[in-house]
């Protein structure tokens, strides 16, 4: 009689499900911990122009001000992340990291003197990337995705303006700017690569 050992397979980084669900689960886990009595992880967020707040660039996207804040971010993140993954999952990770770091650094440099947390900066980065990339890339696929993003989330444009005191419009604004920057760069790179193949 032969037996087979079952092994636990860890989803690869190239998995769309791992990329999207993994980030959502991490944010949810941290929010559960943050909801426990006597624990306030949000102190690890971005506090502009403070050396101690500089490390918040790495933590801020995964921390939220409460369950309402977290839940309001999950659906747009899942949708926009899935659309970016239609290119490649590797590209999604690159854009996620770039918008989190560059957008977060800009918030640290120019944001109001409050603690800034939340996934919305990255969400705006994905949004800015998808629209800019579609305009600049001009392929059928990129244009269709860009039009879908504009149709679904045209209201995001108001989020880059200061409206409510407790909302970090700076994260939205600088996230969108960082997304546009990388969208422009990657579109030019891809168009140049296409022309070199002709």
Short mmCIF file of C-alpha atoms in Angstrom, two decimals:
data_model
loop_
_atom_site.label_atom_id
_atom_site.label_comp_id
_atom_site.label_asym_id
_atom_site.label_seq_id
_atom_site.Cartn_x
_atom_site.Cartn_y
_atom_site.Cartn_z
CA UNK A 1 0.00 0.00 0.00
CA UNK A 2 1.38 3.36 -0.97
CA UNK A 3 0.60 6.64 0.76
CA UNK A 4 0.94 10.14 -0.52
CA UNK A 5 1.93 12.99 1.73
CA UNK A 6 -0.28 16.00 1.42
CA UNK A 7 1.57 19.28 1.31
CA UNK A 8 0.31 22.75 1.96
CA UNK A 9 0.82 24.79 -1.16
CA UNK A 10 1.48 28.49 -0.70
CA UNK A 11 0.00 30.59 -3.52
CA UNK A 12 2.75 32.18 -5.63
CA UNK A 13 3.26 35.93 -5.73
CA UNK A 14 2.08 35.76 -9.35
CA UNK A 15 -1.41 34.74 -8.20
CA UNK A 16 -4.09 37.43 -8.58
CA UNK A 17 -6.00 35.96 -5.67
CA UNK A 18 -2.93 36.04 -3.41
CA UNK A 19 -2.16 39.65 -4.37
CA UNK A 20 -5.64 41.04 -3.76
CA UNK A 21 -7.02 38.80 -1.00
CA UNK A 22 -3.69 38.77 0.83
CA UNK A 23 -3.62 42.55 1.17
CA UNK A 24 -7.29 42.64 2.20
CA UNK A 25 -6.72 39.98 4.86
CA UNK A 26 -3.65 41.81 6.20
CA UNK A 27 -5.62 45.05 6.53
CA UNK A 28 -8.49 43.18 8.21
CA UNK A 29 -6.17 41.41 10.65
CA UNK A 30 -4.51 44.67 11.64
CA UNK A 31 -7.92 46.30 12.12
CA UNK A 32 -8.99 43.43 14.42
CA UNK A 33 -5.82 43.94 16.47
CA UNK A 34 -6.33 47.70 16.41
CA UNK A 35 -9.84 47.24 17.80
CA UNK A 36 -8.60 45.45 20.93
CA UNK A 37 -8.67 47.43 24.20
CA UNK A 38 -5.54 49.44 24.85
CA UNK A 39 -4.07 48.99 21.37
CA UNK A 40 -3.61 51.83 18.90
CA UNK A 41 -1.55 50.82 15.89
CA UNK A 42 -2.45 54.01 14.07
CA UNK A 43 0.41 55.72 15.82
CA UNK A 44 2.53 53.90 13.25
CA UNK A 45 0.97 55.94 10.46
CA UNK A 46 2.54 58.81 8.55
CA UNK A 47 3.13 61.93 10.63
CA UNK A 48 4.42 64.62 8.24
CA UNK A 49 7.90 66.06 8.70
CA UNK A 50 8.59 63.99 11.79
CA UNK A 51 11.45 61.49 11.73
CA UNK A 52 9.43 59.05 13.82
CA UNK A 53 6.51 59.46 11.41
CA UNK A 54 8.66 58.71 8.36
CA UNK A 55 8.46 54.96 8.95
CA UNK A 56 4.69 55.31 8.65
CA UNK A 57 5.14 55.29 4.87
CA UNK A 58 5.54 51.50 5.13
CA UNK A 59 2.67 50.91 7.58
CA UNK A 60 0.02 53.49 6.67
CA UNK A 61 -1.62 51.67 3.72
CA UNK A 62 -2.49 48.70 5.95
CA UNK A 63 -3.91 50.67 8.90
CA UNK A 64 -7.34 52.29 9.13
CA UNK A 65 -9.21 54.66 11.40
CA UNK A 66 -11.99 52.14 12.03
CA UNK A 67 -14.13 49.46 10.46
CA UNK A 68 -16.14 51.94 8.38
CA UNK A 69 -12.90 53.37 6.99
CA UNK A 70 -11.58 49.90 6.15
CA UNK A 71 -14.80 48.59 4.60
CA UNK A 72 -15.20 51.68 2.44
CA UNK A 73 -11.78 50.94 0.93
CA UNK A 74 -12.07 47.22 0.29
CA UNK A 75 -14.39 47.13 -2.74
CA UNK A 76 -12.68 49.90 -4.78
CA UNK A 77 -9.31 48.37 -3.93
CA UNK A 78 -10.41 44.91 -5.05
CA UNK A 79 -11.90 46.25 -8.30
CA UNK A 80 -8.97 48.49 -9.25
CA UNK A 81 -6.37 45.92 -8.19
CA UNK A 82 -8.11 43.27 -10.31
CA UNK A 83 -8.09 45.63 -13.31
CA UNK A 84 -4.36 46.32 -12.89
CA UNK A 85 -3.76 42.57 -12.62
CA UNK A 86 -5.26 42.21 -16.11
CA UNK A 87 -1.86 43.38 -17.32
CA UNK A 88 0.27 41.24 -15.02
CA UNK A 89 0.38 40.56 -11.30
CA UNK A 90 4.03 41.61 -11.32
CA UNK A 91 2.94 44.99 -12.64
CA UNK A 92 0.34 45.24 -9.88
CA UNK A 93 2.99 44.69 -7.20
CA UNK A 94 5.25 47.28 -8.80
CA UNK A 95 2.48 49.88 -8.93
CA UNK A 96 1.32 49.07 -5.40
CA UNK A 97 4.80 49.52 -3.98
CA UNK A 98 5.58 52.61 -6.05
CA UNK A 99 2.35 54.45 -5.18
CA UNK A 100 2.58 53.46 -1.51
CA UNK A 101 6.18 54.69 -1.18
CA UNK A 102 6.14 57.75 -3.44
CA UNK A 103 2.63 58.84 -2.44
CA UNK A 104 3.47 58.25 1.22
CA UNK A 105 6.70 60.23 0.96
CA UNK A 106 4.84 63.17 -0.61
CA UNK A 107 2.28 63.05 2.21
CA UNK A 108 5.15 63.08 4.71
CA UNK A 109 6.70 66.08 2.98
CA UNK A 110 3.59 68.18 2.32
CA UNK A 111 0.67 66.77 4.34
CA UNK A 112 -1.06 68.36 7.30
CA UNK A 113 0.36 67.68 10.76
CA UNK A 114 -1.96 64.76 11.49
CA UNK A 115 -1.54 61.00 11.41
CA UNK A 116 -2.37 59.70 7.92
CA UNK A 117 -3.45 56.06 7.52
CA UNK A 118 -5.46 54.01 5.04
CA UNK A 119 -5.37 52.14 1.78
CA UNK A 120 -7.03 55.00 -0.09
CA UNK A 121 -3.70 56.51 -1.16
CA UNK A 122 -2.83 53.30 -3.01
CA UNK A 123 -6.39 53.07 -4.34
CA UNK A 124 -6.01 56.52 -5.87
CA UNK A 125 -2.64 55.44 -7.19
CA UNK A 126 -4.20 52.47 -8.99
CA UNK A 127 -6.96 54.77 -10.27
CA UNK A 128 -4.48 57.35 -11.57
CA UNK A 129 -2.35 54.65 -13.17
CA UNK A 130 -5.22 52.96 -15.02
CA UNK A 131 -6.56 56.21 -16.47
CA UNK A 132 -3.16 57.62 -17.45
CA UNK A 133 -1.90 54.34 -18.84
CA UNK A 134 -4.98 53.93 -21.01
CA UNK A 135 -4.66 57.45 -22.43
CA UNK A 136 -0.95 57.14 -23.12
CA UNK A 137 -0.75 53.47 -24.13
CA UNK A 138 -3.63 53.68 -26.64
CA UNK A 139 -4.05 49.95 -27.02
CA UNK A 140 -7.59 48.58 -27.22
CA UNK A 141 -7.28 46.75 -23.92
CA UNK A 142 -5.80 49.72 -22.07
CA UNK A 143 -8.44 52.10 -23.42
CA UNK A 144 -11.32 49.78 -22.47
CA UNK A 145 -9.97 49.42 -18.93
CA UNK A 146 -9.41 53.17 -18.66
CA UNK A 147 -12.96 53.93 -19.82
CA UNK A 148 -14.34 51.39 -17.33
CA UNK A 149 -12.41 53.07 -14.50
CA UNK A 150 -13.68 56.52 -15.47
CA UNK A 151 -17.23 55.17 -15.66
CA UNK A 152 -17.05 53.41 -12.30
CA UNK A 153 -14.99 55.91 -10.31
CA UNK A 154 -15.28 59.34 -11.92
CA UNK A 155 -16.34 60.65 -8.49
CA UNK A 156 -12.83 60.02 -7.22
CA UNK A 157 -11.80 63.37 -8.69
CA UNK A 158 -13.49 65.13 -5.76
CA UNK A 159 -11.45 63.12 -3.27
CA UNK A 160 -8.23 64.96 -4.17
CA UNK A 161 -9.74 68.21 -2.87
CA UNK A 162 -9.90 69.21 0.81
CA UNK A 163 -13.47 68.58 1.97
CA UNK A 164 -13.66 66.96 5.40
CA UNK A 165 -11.13 67.58 8.16
CA UNK A 166 -10.76 63.91 9.12
CA UNK A 167 -10.21 62.73 5.53
CA UNK A 168 -6.63 62.71 4.22
CA UNK A 169 -7.13 64.34 0.83
CA UNK A 170 -3.34 64.55 0.69
CA UNK A 171 -3.14 60.75 0.50
CA UNK A 172 -5.68 60.79 -2.33
CA UNK A 173 -3.95 63.60 -4.19
CA UNK A 174 -0.39 62.31 -3.90
CA UNK A 175 -1.49 58.73 -4.49
CA UNK A 176 -3.15 59.80 -7.75
CA UNK A 177 -0.08 61.82 -8.77
CA UNK A 178 2.23 58.87 -8.14
CA UNK A 179 -0.12 56.62 -10.12
CA UNK A 180 -0.12 59.05 -13.03
CA UNK A 181 3.69 59.23 -12.95
CA UNK A 182 4.16 55.47 -13.16
CA UNK A 183 1.32 55.15 -15.67
CA UNK A 184 2.99 57.67 -17.96
CA UNK A 185 6.38 55.98 -17.60
CA UNK A 186 5.12 52.45 -18.22
CA UNK A 187 2.97 53.51 -21.17
CA UNK A 188 5.97 55.16 -22.86
CA UNK A 189 8.12 52.13 -22.06
CA UNK A 190 5.56 49.71 -23.50
CA UNK A 191 4.98 51.77 -26.64
CA UNK A 192 8.72 51.98 -27.21
CA UNK A 193 9.02 48.22 -26.72
CA UNK A 194 6.20 47.62 -29.23
CA UNK A 195 7.81 49.84 -31.85
CA UNK A 196 11.14 48.03 -31.44
CA UNK A 197 9.41 44.75 -32.25
CA UNK A 198 8.22 46.02 -35.64
#
